[in-house]
Coordinates of C-alpha atoms in Angstrom, one line a residue:
Chain A
M1 CA -60.7 -141.8 -45.3
N2 CA -60.3 -143.4 -41.8
L3 CA -61.6 -146.5 -42.8
K4 CA -58.8 -147.4 -45.2
Y5 CA -56.5 -147.0 -42.3
L6 CA -58.3 -149.6 -40.5
Y7 CA -58.6 -151.7 -43.5
A8 CA -54.7 -151.7 -44.0
L9 CA -54.3 -152.1 -40.4
I10 CA -56.6 -155.5 -40.3
I11 CA -54.9 -156.7 -43.7
T12 CA -51.3 -156.2 -42.3
A13 CA -52.5 -157.9 -39.0
A14 CA -53.6 -160.7 -40.6
I15 CA -50.3 -161.3 -42.8
F16 CA -48.1 -161.3 -39.7
A17 CA -51.0 -164.0 -38.3
T18 CA -50.6 -165.8 -41.3
A19 CA -46.7 -165.6 -41.3
F20 CA -47.1 -166.8 -37.5
Y21 CA -49.4 -169.8 -38.4
I22 CA -47.0 -170.9 -41.2
A23 CA -44.1 -170.8 -39.2
N24 CA -45.6 -172.6 -36.5
R25 CA -47.2 -175.3 -38.9
F26 CA -43.3 -175.8 -40.2
N27 CA -42.2 -175.9 -36.5
Q28 CA -44.9 -179.1 -35.8
S29 CA -44.0 -180.2 -39.3
R30 CA -40.2 -180.3 -38.0
I31 CA -41.3 -182.0 -34.5
A32 CA -43.4 -184.4 -36.2
D33 CA -40.6 -185.4 -38.2
I34 CA -37.9 -185.6 -35.4
R35 CA -40.5 -187.9 -33.4
A36 CA -41.1 -190.1 -36.8
T37 CA -37.3 -190.4 -37.1
Q38 CA -36.7 -191.1 -33.1
E39 CA -39.4 -193.9 -33.4
A40 CA -37.4 -195.4 -36.2
V41 CA -34.2 -195.3 -34.4
S42 CA -35.8 -196.7 -31.3
V43 CA -37.2 -199.8 -33.5
D44 CA -33.8 -200.1 -34.9
I45 CA -32.2 -200.2 -31.7
L46 CA -35.1 -202.5 -30.1
S47 CA -34.3 -204.7 -32.9
L48 CA -30.9 -205.0 -32.7
E49 CA -31.2 -205.7 -28.9
T50 CA -33.7 -208.3 -29.7
Q51 CA -31.4 -210.3 -32.2
F52 CA -28.3 -210.1 -30.2
E53 CA -30.6 -211.5 -27.4
L54 CA -32.0 -214.1 -29.4
L55 CA -28.6 -215.1 -30.9
G56 CA -26.3 -213.9 -28.0
N57 CA -24.0 -213.2 -31.1
L58 CA -24.1 -210.8 -34.2
D59 CA -22.4 -210.6 -37.5
C60 CA -19.8 -208.6 -36.6
Q61 CA -18.7 -207.7 -39.7
A62 CA -21.9 -206.6 -40.8
I63 CA -22.1 -204.3 -37.9
S64 CA -18.8 -202.5 -38.4
D65 CA -19.7 -202.0 -42.2
N66 CA -23.1 -200.6 -41.3
P67 CA -23.4 -197.3 -39.2
V68 CA -26.7 -196.5 -40.1
L69 CA -27.7 -196.2 -36.7
S70 CA -25.0 -193.6 -35.6
D71 CA -25.9 -191.6 -39.1
E72 CA -29.3 -191.6 -37.8
L73 CA -28.9 -190.4 -34.4
N74 CA -26.2 -187.5 -35.9
S75 CA -29.0 -186.4 -37.9
L76 CA -31.4 -186.4 -35.2
A77 CA -29.0 -184.3 -33.3
S78 CA -28.7 -181.7 -36.1
R79 CA -32.6 -181.6 -36.5
L80 CA -33.1 -181.2 -32.9
S81 CA -30.6 -177.9 -32.9
V82 CA -32.4 -176.3 -35.5
A83 CA -35.8 -177.0 -33.7
E84 CA -34.4 -175.7 -30.6
Q85 CA -33.2 -172.6 -32.5
N86 CA -36.7 -172.0 -33.4
L87 CA -38.7 -173.0 -30.8
G88 CA -36.0 -172.2 -27.8
A89 CA -34.3 -174.1 -25.2
N90 CA -37.3 -174.4 -22.8
N91 CA -40.0 -175.3 -25.0
A92 CA -41.5 -178.4 -23.7
E93 CA -42.1 -180.1 -27.0
V94 CA -38.0 -179.4 -27.4
I95 CA -37.4 -180.7 -23.8
S96 CA -39.2 -183.8 -24.6
L97 CA -37.6 -184.9 -27.6
K98 CA -34.5 -184.0 -26.0
K99 CA -35.0 -186.6 -23.6
Q100 CA -36.0 -188.9 -25.6
Y101 CA -33.1 -188.2 -27.9
S102 CA -31.1 -189.0 -24.9
L103 CA -32.3 -192.1 -24.2
L104 CA -31.8 -193.6 -27.3
E105 CA -28.1 -192.4 -27.5
I106 CA -27.5 -194.2 -23.7
K107 CA -29.4 -197.2 -25.5
D108 CA -27.0 -196.7 -28.4
Y109 CA -24.1 -196.4 -26.0
I110 CA -24.9 -199.5 -23.8
L111 CA -25.6 -201.6 -26.9
M112 CA -22.2 -200.6 -28.7
R113 CA -20.5 -201.4 -25.5
E114 CA -21.8 -204.7 -25.3
I115 CA -21.2 -205.5 -29.1
S116 CA -18.0 -204.6 -28.7
Q117 CA -17.2 -206.9 -26.1
K118 CA -18.7 -209.9 -28.1
C119 CA -16.9 -208.7 -31.4
T120 CA -13.6 -208.4 -30.5
K121 CA -12.2 -207.3 -33.6
L122 CA -14.7 -204.4 -33.1
K123 CA -12.9 -201.1 -31.6
P124 CA -15.5 -198.5 -31.3
V125 CA -14.3 -195.0 -30.2
Y126 CA -16.6 -193.4 -28.6
I127 CA -17.1 -190.2 -26.6
L128 CA -19.8 -189.3 -23.9
Y129 CA -20.2 -185.4 -24.0
F130 CA -21.8 -183.4 -21.1
Y131 CA -22.7 -179.6 -22.2
S132 CA -25.2 -177.1 -20.9
N133 CA -27.4 -174.4 -22.6
S134 CA -27.9 -172.9 -19.2
G135 CA -25.3 -170.0 -19.2
D136 CA -23.1 -172.2 -17.3
C137 CA -20.8 -173.5 -19.9
A138 CA -19.0 -170.5 -22.1
D139 CA -16.7 -173.0 -24.1
C140 CA -19.6 -175.6 -25.0
N141 CA -20.3 -173.9 -28.4
K142 CA -16.4 -174.4 -29.2
M143 CA -16.0 -177.4 -28.1
G144 CA -19.4 -178.8 -30.1
D145 CA -17.7 -177.3 -32.9
V146 CA -14.5 -179.4 -32.1
L147 CA -16.4 -183.0 -31.8
T148 CA -18.6 -181.8 -34.6
Y149 CA -15.8 -181.8 -37.2
L150 CA -14.1 -184.8 -35.5
R151 CA -17.5 -186.6 -36.3
Q152 CA -17.4 -185.6 -39.7
T153 CA -13.9 -186.2 -40.2
Y154 CA -14.0 -189.7 -38.7
P155 CA -17.3 -191.2 -39.4
G156 CA -16.8 -194.2 -37.1
L157 CA -16.4 -192.0 -33.9
R158 CA -19.5 -192.1 -32.0
V159 CA -20.2 -188.8 -30.4
Y160 CA -23.0 -189.0 -27.4
S161 CA -24.0 -185.5 -26.6
F162 CA -26.0 -184.8 -23.2
D163 CA -27.3 -181.9 -22.1
Y164 CA -26.1 -182.3 -18.4
H165 CA -29.1 -180.2 -16.7
L166 CA -31.4 -182.6 -18.2
D167 CA -34.2 -183.7 -15.9
L168 CA -34.2 -187.5 -17.2
S169 CA -33.3 -190.1 -14.6
A170 CA -31.3 -192.3 -16.7
L171 CA -29.0 -189.5 -17.5
R172 CA -28.3 -188.8 -13.9
T173 CA -27.4 -192.5 -13.4
L174 CA -25.1 -192.1 -16.4
V175 CA -23.7 -188.9 -15.0
T176 CA -22.9 -190.9 -11.8
L177 CA -21.8 -194.0 -13.5
R178 CA -19.2 -192.1 -15.1
K179 CA -18.4 -189.9 -12.5
I180 CA -19.1 -186.7 -13.8
D181 CA -18.9 -184.0 -11.5
G182 CA -20.5 -180.5 -12.7
A183 CA -19.1 -178.4 -10.3
K184 CA -15.9 -179.2 -12.0
G185 CA -16.7 -177.3 -14.7
L186 CA -18.5 -178.0 -18.2
P187 CA -17.7 -179.3 -20.9
A188 CA -16.9 -182.3 -19.7
F189 CA -16.7 -185.6 -21.9
V190 CA -15.4 -189.3 -21.5
V191 CA -13.6 -191.1 -24.0
N192 CA -14.2 -194.9 -24.2
N193 CA -13.9 -196.0 -20.6
K194 CA -11.1 -193.5 -19.3
A195 CA -11.7 -191.0 -16.7
P196 CA -13.8 -187.9 -17.3
V197 CA -11.9 -184.7 -18.6
Y198 CA -12.7 -181.5 -18.0
G199 CA -12.7 -177.8 -19.8
F200 CA -12.7 -177.2 -23.6
K201 CA -9.8 -178.6 -25.7
T202 CA -8.6 -177.8 -28.9
L203 CA -8.5 -180.0 -31.8
Q204 CA -5.2 -181.0 -31.8
E205 CA -5.8 -181.5 -28.0
M206 CA -8.4 -183.9 -28.7
Q207 CA -6.5 -185.8 -31.2
K208 CA -3.7 -186.1 -28.6
L209 CA -6.5 -187.3 -26.0
I210 CA -7.8 -190.0 -28.4
P211 CA -4.5 -192.0 -30.1
E212 CA -7.6 -194.6 -31.2
L213 CA -8.6 -191.9 -33.8
K214 CA -5.6 -193.2 -35.8
T215 CA -7.5 -196.6 -36.0
L216 CA -10.6 -195.0 -37.6
A217 CA -11.1 -194.4 -41.3
T218 CA -11.4 -190.7 -42.4
S219 CA -13.7 -189.0 -44.6
T220 CA -11.7 -186.3 -45.7
P221 CA -7.6 -186.0 -45.7
I222 CA -6.8 -184.8 -42.2
Q223 CA -5.1 -181.1 -42.1
Chain B
M1 CA -37.0 -162.6 -29.1
D2 CA -34.5 -160.1 -28.2
I3 CA -35.4 -156.5 -28.0
G4 CA -33.0 -155.9 -31.3
T5 CA -35.6 -158.3 -33.2
V6 CA -38.7 -156.7 -32.3
G7 CA -37.6 -153.8 -33.6
V8 CA -37.0 -155.6 -36.8
Y9 CA -40.7 -156.8 -36.8
C10 CA -42.1 -153.3 -35.9
S11 CA -40.3 -152.1 -39.3
F12 CA -41.4 -154.3 -41.1
F13 CA -44.9 -154.3 -39.9
L14 CA -44.6 -150.6 -40.6
A15 CA -43.4 -151.3 -44.3
L16 CA -46.1 -153.7 -45.0
Y17 CA -49.0 -151.7 -43.6
F18 CA -47.6 -148.6 -46.3
E19 CA -47.4 -151.4 -48.6
V20 CA -51.1 -152.5 -47.7
F21 CA -52.7 -148.8 -47.8
L22 CA -51.4 -147.8 -51.2
L23 CA -52.4 -151.1 -52.9
I24 CA -56.2 -150.6 -51.0
S25 CA -55.7 -147.1 -52.5
F26 CA -55.0 -148.8 -56.3
F27 CA -57.9 -150.7 -56.0
E28 CA -60.0 -148.2 -55.2
K29 CA -59.2 -145.7 -58.0
K30 CA -56.8 -147.3 -60.6
P31 CA -54.8 -145.3 -63.1
A32 CA -56.7 -144.5 -66.5
A33 CA -55.4 -145.7 -69.8
K34 CA -53.9 -142.9 -72.1
T35 CA -56.5 -141.5 -74.5
S36 CA -55.8 -139.9 -78.1
S37 CA -58.2 -137.0 -77.0
R38 CA -56.5 -133.3 -77.7
P39 CA -56.9 -130.6 -75.4
A40 CA -59.7 -128.1 -76.1
R41 CA -57.4 -124.9 -75.7
Y42 CA -53.6 -124.6 -75.6
P43 CA -52.6 -122.3 -73.2
M44 CA -49.1 -120.5 -73.2
A45 CA -46.5 -123.0 -71.9
A46 CA -43.1 -122.3 -70.9
V47 CA -40.6 -124.8 -70.0
L48 CA -37.4 -123.9 -67.6
V49 CA -34.1 -125.5 -68.3
P50 CA -31.7 -124.6 -65.4
C51 CA -28.2 -125.9 -66.1
W52 CA -25.0 -126.1 -64.6
N53 CA -22.0 -128.1 -66.3
K54 CA -24.6 -129.9 -68.5
A55 CA -22.7 -129.5 -72.2
A56 CA -22.8 -132.9 -72.8
T57 CA -26.6 -133.6 -72.5
L58 CA -28.5 -130.2 -73.0
G59 CA -28.5 -130.7 -76.9
P60 CA -30.8 -134.1 -76.8
T61 CA -32.8 -132.2 -73.8
I62 CA -33.7 -129.3 -75.7
E63 CA -34.0 -131.1 -79.0
S64 CA -37.0 -133.6 -77.0
L65 CA -38.4 -130.3 -76.1
L66 CA -38.3 -128.8 -80.0
A67 CA -40.3 -132.1 -80.8
L68 CA -42.9 -131.9 -78.2
D69 CA -46.5 -132.5 -80.1
Y70 CA -47.5 -129.0 -78.9
P71 CA -48.3 -125.6 -81.2
K72 CA -44.9 -124.0 -81.6
D73 CA -46.1 -120.3 -81.1
K74 CA -47.9 -121.5 -77.8
L75 CA -44.5 -123.2 -76.3
S76 CA -41.1 -121.2 -75.3
I77 CA -38.2 -122.9 -74.1
V78 CA -36.0 -120.9 -71.8
I79 CA -32.6 -122.2 -71.2
I80 CA -30.7 -120.9 -67.8
D81 CA -26.8 -121.4 -68.0
D82 CA -26.3 -121.2 -64.1
G83 CA -22.7 -120.0 -64.4
S84 CA -21.5 -123.6 -66.0
T85 CA -17.5 -123.8 -66.2
D86 CA -17.8 -126.3 -69.4
N87 CA -19.0 -125.0 -72.7
T88 CA -22.8 -125.6 -71.5
Y89 CA -23.4 -121.8 -72.6
E90 CA -22.0 -122.4 -76.2
E91 CA -24.0 -125.4 -76.7
A92 CA -27.3 -123.6 -75.5
L93 CA -26.6 -121.0 -77.9
K94 CA -26.6 -123.7 -81.0
F95 CA -30.6 -123.1 -80.6
A96 CA -30.4 -119.7 -79.8
H97 CA -31.8 -119.1 -83.4
H98 CA -35.0 -121.1 -82.7
P99 CA -38.0 -118.9 -82.3
Q100 CA -39.1 -120.5 -79.3
V101 CA -35.6 -120.9 -77.6
T102 CA -34.1 -118.1 -75.1
V103 CA -30.8 -118.4 -73.5
F104 CA -29.8 -116.7 -70.5
Q105 CA -26.2 -116.9 -68.3
K106 CA -26.0 -115.8 -64.8
Q107 CA -24.1 -115.9 -62.1
N108 CA -23.9 -119.2 -60.1
E109 CA -25.6 -118.7 -56.8
G110 CA -25.0 -122.5 -55.2
S111 CA -28.2 -123.9 -55.9
K112 CA -30.9 -124.4 -58.5
Y113 CA -33.9 -122.7 -57.0
S114 CA -31.9 -119.3 -58.2
A115 CA -32.1 -120.3 -61.8
L116 CA -35.9 -121.4 -61.7
N117 CA -36.4 -118.0 -60.2
Y118 CA -34.5 -116.2 -62.8
G119 CA -36.3 -118.1 -65.4
L120 CA -39.6 -117.7 -63.9
A121 CA -39.0 -114.2 -64.0
K122 CA -38.5 -114.0 -67.6
T123 CA -41.6 -115.7 -68.9
E124 CA -45.2 -114.9 -68.5
S125 CA -46.9 -118.1 -69.7
E126 CA -49.6 -119.5 -68.2
L127 CA -48.4 -122.7 -67.8
V128 CA -44.7 -123.1 -66.2
G129 CA -42.8 -126.3 -66.3
C130 CA -38.9 -127.2 -65.7
L131 CA -36.9 -129.6 -67.2
D132 CA -33.3 -130.8 -65.8
A133 CA -30.6 -130.4 -68.4
D134 CA -30.1 -134.5 -68.6
S135 CA -33.6 -135.7 -69.0
F136 CA -35.8 -136.0 -72.1
V137 CA -39.4 -135.9 -73.0
A138 CA -41.8 -138.1 -74.6
P139 CA -43.6 -136.4 -77.6
D140 CA -47.1 -136.1 -76.3
A141 CA -46.0 -135.5 -72.3
L142 CA -46.6 -131.8 -72.5
L143 CA -50.1 -133.0 -74.6
E144 CA -51.1 -135.1 -71.5
I145 CA -50.3 -132.2 -68.6
V146 CA -52.3 -129.9 -70.7
K147 CA -55.2 -132.1 -70.6
H148 CA -54.8 -132.6 -66.9
F149 CA -54.8 -129.2 -66.4
E150 CA -57.8 -128.5 -68.7
V151 CA -60.0 -131.2 -67.0
D152 CA -59.2 -130.3 -63.6
P153 CA -59.0 -126.7 -62.4
Q154 CA -58.2 -127.3 -58.9
T155 CA -54.7 -128.9 -59.8
M156 CA -52.1 -126.1 -59.6
A157 CA -49.0 -128.4 -59.9
V158 CA -48.5 -131.8 -61.9
A159 CA -45.8 -134.3 -61.8
P160 CA -44.5 -136.5 -64.5
A161 CA -43.8 -140.4 -64.8
M162 CA -40.1 -140.5 -64.5
K163 CA -38.3 -143.3 -66.3
V164 CA -34.4 -144.1 -66.2
H165 CA -32.7 -143.2 -69.6
R166 CA -30.9 -146.1 -71.4
P167 CA -29.5 -148.1 -68.3
H168 CA -26.5 -149.8 -68.5
N169 CA -24.1 -150.8 -65.6
V170 CA -25.7 -152.5 -62.6
L171 CA -26.4 -149.1 -60.5
E172 CA -28.7 -147.9 -63.5
L173 CA -30.7 -150.8 -63.5
M174 CA -31.2 -150.9 -60.0
Q175 CA -32.5 -147.5 -60.2
T176 CA -34.9 -148.6 -63.2
V177 CA -36.6 -150.6 -60.7
E178 CA -36.7 -148.1 -58.2
Y179 CA -38.0 -145.3 -60.5
T180 CA -40.9 -148.3 -61.2
F181 CA -41.8 -148.6 -58.0
G182 CA -41.9 -144.8 -57.6
I183 CA -44.4 -144.4 -60.4
F184 CA -46.7 -146.7 -58.6
Y185 CA -46.4 -145.1 -55.2
K186 CA -46.5 -141.3 -56.8
K187 CA -49.6 -142.3 -58.5
M188 CA -51.1 -143.7 -55.2
F189 CA -50.4 -140.8 -53.4
D190 CA -51.7 -138.8 -56.3
N191 CA -54.8 -141.3 -55.4
I192 CA -54.4 -140.0 -52.1
G193 CA -53.8 -136.2 -52.3
A194 CA -50.4 -136.6 -51.0
I195 CA -47.7 -135.8 -53.4
S196 CA -44.8 -135.2 -51.5
V197 CA -42.3 -133.9 -54.4
L198 CA -42.3 -131.9 -57.8
P199 CA -39.4 -133.6 -59.5
G200 CA -37.2 -131.2 -61.7
P201 CA -37.5 -133.6 -64.9
F202 CA -40.9 -131.8 -66.4
S203 CA -42.9 -130.9 -63.1
F204 CA -45.2 -128.3 -64.6
Y205 CA -47.0 -125.5 -62.4
R206 CA -49.8 -123.0 -63.2
R207 CA -48.4 -119.5 -63.3
S208 CA -50.6 -118.4 -60.7
L209 CA -49.4 -120.5 -58.0
F210 CA -46.4 -118.6 -57.4
D211 CA -48.1 -115.3 -57.0
Q212 CA -50.0 -116.9 -54.6
I213 CA -46.9 -118.7 -52.5
G214 CA -43.8 -117.4 -54.1
G215 CA -41.2 -118.8 -56.3
F216 CA -38.5 -121.4 -55.4
R217 CA -37.0 -121.6 -52.3
K218 CA -32.9 -123.0 -51.3
A219 CA -34.5 -125.4 -49.4
Y220 CA -31.3 -127.4 -48.7
H221 CA -31.0 -128.1 -52.7
T222 CA -34.1 -129.6 -53.0
E223 CA -36.4 -126.7 -54.1
D224 CA -38.6 -129.4 -55.9
M225 CA -39.7 -130.9 -52.2
E226 CA -40.2 -127.9 -50.4
M227 CA -42.1 -126.7 -52.9
A228 CA -44.7 -129.9 -53.1
F229 CA -44.7 -129.6 -48.9
R230 CA -45.4 -125.6 -49.3
M231 CA -48.1 -126.5 -51.6
Q232 CA -49.5 -129.3 -49.1
S233 CA -49.4 -127.0 -46.3
H234 CA -51.6 -124.6 -48.3
G235 CA -54.1 -127.0 -49.2
L236 CA -52.9 -126.7 -53.2
K237 CA -53.9 -129.7 -55.4
I238 CA -50.9 -131.5 -56.9
A239 CA -51.6 -134.1 -59.5
N240 CA -49.4 -137.4 -61.0
V241 CA -50.0 -137.7 -64.8
H242 CA -48.4 -141.1 -65.1
T243 CA -49.0 -140.8 -69.1
A244 CA -46.7 -137.9 -69.4
L245 CA -43.6 -139.7 -69.9
V246 CA -39.9 -138.3 -69.1
Y247 CA -36.4 -140.2 -69.2
T248 CA -33.9 -138.9 -67.3
N249 CA -29.9 -139.9 -66.8
V250 CA -29.4 -141.6 -63.2
P251 CA -25.9 -141.4 -61.6
S252 CA -23.8 -144.5 -63.0
S253 CA -21.1 -144.4 -60.2
L254 CA -21.8 -145.0 -56.5
G255 CA -20.3 -141.9 -55.5
A256 CA -22.2 -140.0 -57.5
L257 CA -25.3 -142.1 -56.5
V258 CA -24.8 -141.3 -52.9
R259 CA -24.0 -138.0 -53.3
Q260 CA -27.3 -137.5 -55.0
R261 CA -29.4 -139.4 -52.6
T262 CA -27.7 -137.8 -49.7
R263 CA -29.1 -134.1 -51.3
W264 CA -32.6 -135.7 -51.4
S265 CA -32.7 -137.6 -47.8
R266 CA -31.2 -134.3 -46.0
G267 CA -33.8 -132.3 -47.9
F268 CA -36.3 -134.8 -46.8
L269 CA -35.0 -134.4 -43.1
E270 CA -34.6 -130.8 -42.9
N271 CA -38.0 -129.7 -45.1
S272 CA -39.6 -132.5 -42.6
K273 CA -38.1 -130.3 -39.6
D274 CA -39.6 -127.1 -41.2
Y275 CA -42.6 -128.5 -42.1
S276 CA -43.1 -130.5 -38.4
Y277 CA -46.5 -129.0 -37.7
M278 CA -47.8 -130.9 -40.7
Y279 CA -47.0 -134.2 -38.8
F280 CA -49.9 -136.1 -37.8
N281 CA -52.2 -133.1 -38.3
P282 CA -55.5 -134.1 -40.0
K283 CA -56.0 -130.8 -41.5
Y284 CA -52.9 -131.6 -43.8
G285 CA -55.2 -135.1 -44.7
H286 CA -53.1 -138.1 -45.7
F287 CA -50.4 -136.0 -46.6
G288 CA -49.9 -135.1 -42.8
L289 CA -51.0 -138.3 -41.0
L290 CA -49.3 -140.7 -43.5
V291 CA -46.9 -140.0 -45.9
L292 CA -44.9 -137.8 -43.6
P293 CA -45.2 -139.7 -40.7
F294 CA -44.3 -142.9 -42.7
G295 CA -41.2 -141.2 -44.8
L296 CA -39.7 -140.3 -41.3
S297 CA -40.0 -143.8 -40.0
A298 CA -39.2 -145.5 -43.2
F299 CA -35.8 -143.3 -43.1
L300 CA -34.9 -144.2 -39.4
L301 CA -36.4 -147.6 -39.4
A302 CA -34.1 -148.5 -42.8
L303 CA -31.2 -147.1 -40.9
Y304 CA -32.2 -149.1 -38.0
V305 CA -32.7 -152.7 -40.2
A306 CA -29.4 -151.7 -41.7
G307 CA -27.4 -151.2 -38.5
F308 CA -29.0 -154.3 -36.7
T309 CA -28.3 -156.4 -39.7
L310 CA -24.6 -155.4 -39.9
Y311 CA -24.3 -155.8 -36.4
N312 CA -25.4 -159.5 -36.4
L313 CA -23.4 -159.9 -39.7
L314 CA -20.3 -158.7 -37.8
S315 CA -20.8 -160.5 -34.7
L316 CA -21.3 -163.7 -36.8
V317 CA -18.4 -163.7 -38.6
L318 CA -16.0 -162.6 -35.8
N319 CA -17.4 -165.2 -33.8
K320 CA -16.5 -167.9 -36.4
V321 CA -13.1 -166.1 -37.3
F322 CA -12.5 -166.4 -33.0
I323 CA -14.1 -170.2 -32.7
L324 CA -11.9 -171.0 -36.0
Y325 CA -8.7 -169.7 -34.0
A326 CA -9.7 -170.9 -30.8
T327 CA -10.7 -174.2 -31.7
G328 CA -7.6 -175.2 -34.3
I329 CA -10.3 -176.5 -36.9
P330 CA -8.9 -176.1 -40.5
L331 CA -10.6 -173.6 -42.3
G332 CA -12.7 -175.6 -45.2
L333 CA -15.8 -176.1 -46.6
P334 CA -17.9 -179.2 -45.0
A335 CA -17.4 -182.6 -46.4
S336 CA -21.1 -182.6 -47.6
Y337 CA -24.4 -180.6 -47.9
K338 CA -27.8 -182.1 -46.8
V339 CA -30.7 -180.1 -48.4
D340 CA -33.3 -180.8 -46.2
W341 CA -36.2 -178.2 -45.6
L342 CA -35.8 -179.2 -41.7
Y343 CA -32.5 -177.8 -41.4
L344 CA -33.7 -174.2 -42.9
N345 CA -34.4 -171.8 -40.4
T346 CA -38.3 -171.2 -40.9
D347 CA -39.3 -169.0 -38.1
M348 CA -42.0 -166.4 -38.4
M349 CA -39.1 -163.3 -39.9
L350 CA -38.8 -165.5 -43.2
F351 CA -42.5 -165.6 -44.0
V352 CA -42.6 -161.8 -43.2
T353 CA -39.5 -160.9 -44.8
A354 CA -41.2 -163.0 -47.8
A355 CA -44.5 -161.0 -47.6
V356 CA -42.4 -157.6 -47.6
L357 CA -40.8 -158.5 -50.5
M358 CA -43.9 -160.0 -52.5
F359 CA -46.1 -156.6 -51.8
T360 CA -42.6 -154.7 -52.7
F361 CA -42.6 -156.9 -56.0
V362 CA -46.4 -156.0 -56.9
A363 CA -46.1 -152.6 -56.4
I364 CA -43.0 -152.9 -58.9
A365 CA -45.2 -155.0 -61.4
I366 CA -48.1 -152.3 -61.1
G367 CA -45.4 -149.5 -61.5
S368 CA -44.3 -151.1 -64.9
R369 CA -47.6 -152.1 -66.3
I370 CA -48.6 -148.0 -65.5
A371 CA -45.6 -146.6 -67.3
E372 CA -45.2 -149.8 -69.9
T373 CA -41.6 -150.3 -68.1
R374 CA -40.1 -153.5 -69.9
L375 CA -38.5 -154.9 -66.7
G376 CA -36.1 -158.2 -67.0
L377 CA -34.5 -160.7 -64.3
K378 CA -31.4 -158.4 -64.6
H379 CA -33.2 -155.3 -63.3
L380 CA -35.1 -157.2 -60.2
A381 CA -32.0 -159.2 -59.6
A382 CA -30.0 -155.6 -59.5
Y383 CA -32.8 -153.9 -57.6
F384 CA -33.2 -156.8 -54.7
V385 CA -30.0 -157.5 -54.1
L386 CA -28.2 -154.2 -54.1
F387 CA -30.9 -151.7 -52.8
G388 CA -30.7 -152.7 -49.6
L389 CA -26.8 -152.8 -49.4
V390 CA -26.5 -149.2 -50.7
A391 CA -29.9 -147.3 -49.2
P392 CA -28.2 -147.4 -45.8
L393 CA -25.3 -145.1 -47.1
W394 CA -26.9 -142.1 -47.9
L395 CA -29.6 -142.6 -45.4
A396 CA -27.0 -142.8 -42.9
R397 CA -24.6 -139.9 -44.4
A398 CA -27.8 -137.7 -45.1
T399 CA -28.4 -138.4 -41.3
W400 CA -24.7 -137.6 -40.4
D401 CA -24.7 -134.4 -42.1
T402 CA -28.1 -133.1 -40.7
V403 CA -27.0 -133.7 -37.1
L404 CA -23.6 -132.0 -37.8
S405 CA -25.2 -129.1 -39.8
R406 CA -22.9 -129.8 -42.7
E407 CA -23.2 -127.7 -45.8
R408 CA -22.5 -129.8 -49.0
G409 CA -23.9 -127.9 -51.7
W410 CA -25.8 -128.7 -55.3
L411 CA -23.4 -131.7 -56.2
V412 CA -25.3 -133.8 -58.7

């Protein structure tokens, strides 16, 4: 009689272990996929940089018509967010991926600035957004929602999101260069080359802060 | 992982453990197929039909009893009108001319047990069964039961396999699957000697049982459950005869269903309290070690999981509404959906839930095979979508009533 209780316990524990294993495998696949995408984006950026250096100029029309890189970065951001939810923000692999992602964002940002200087007709609108997951930014979720909405509404808008507390020297340099002071409160963001703005802003306030948005095409009618 | 989620994992572990245990029991002893053999002897049998305001269904119930494949001189039908306020008594009198049928009328005493004891006193038959006046028996149901009593002299009471009679609406379809699931686990409880209820529709008892442990008790309007608990406490054997089929009408409205199930759930809680000495007591076998503790755990954990889910759902919705309000983002659907597994939440909970659902499905499929119930997609959809939503209603209500010691009466 007692053996049946033991067998049931072993089988149930085995089912739970299998569920844990499958979930782990899915997470590993997710990580591998993100890493592969990041490598692809990295190669794209390197290719664009090389072209830029070789020719000293580019086909400006091709760049303005082809926001592939931006799409890839946005897709990476969503995948990283899901991985962070599943594995936790303190997971070593998630942190490593976030660092790599931040580096790609910085490289894309620098490249876009250089390209826009050469291609004068190109007037990119970009936001450097600094958030925190460390419990010191109550409004970061709301701000993230506003920026996500803006990015979906204006596909030409480039939003570069950075975890302010991420231990990455390149990010620290960017923070210093753009004079972001976390002590003044997060979220913080920089629109194009303007001065940093601190605190949560509603959608309407963001639209007032970034009049350049009117120059960008929209994917859906603005409400 | 937060403490709330840990609680949900514990609940799922217990649910899965219980299902696995029953499946092991199934593979140890599979239910035997129906045979065409007949009993060597036909003992005197009486069927008590207590009825309160059952004028609409009493006729077909009695007709199904009269159509039983059993010697007419060996079977008597005792109708007890329990103070109905409709024309149940007049309906009963329509059968009074039949030599097998006797009709009695008594004053209602607020619970079914008194009608059963009243009927019990009116018969001397060797086997005594009962049948709710909204249920209908298969012609060979009594034969199957008698065969079992003959084969196993130790068996003191027998429960049949209950099926839903002509389900139409979505709640009835849901209950069809629930009853099919019930056929599986009642058979498995039989395998481990731990049946916990002798339902009103066509449970049968040896007459000597009542001499030994007494008649029915009020037992919070769940005399069928209390009788099974009392039998288990005396070490008396209860069997499930899956080949004896009974069809019963089930509540078709949410209100009636919640009232009926509140009564059952309340009965379980109160009887559990009265028989608490049986919990975790090896003296009472699997009934004390498994069925009672798991029944109570399932009751409480189902409430917990429902509360946890409701809390999370409300938090999510309120948070979303607050964010929409605070951010000024217009309400609308996303511009595009990306179907990609990478965006799915594939944490352990997903796979554990899938395992619990899969085992439930297997149990239902076995129950369906045992009782030859045909289940379609609409039955399964009704069950898997609705049951988790409505069951917490009666569990919460029964808990509330128990805490407040509130008397609701025999409502259904």
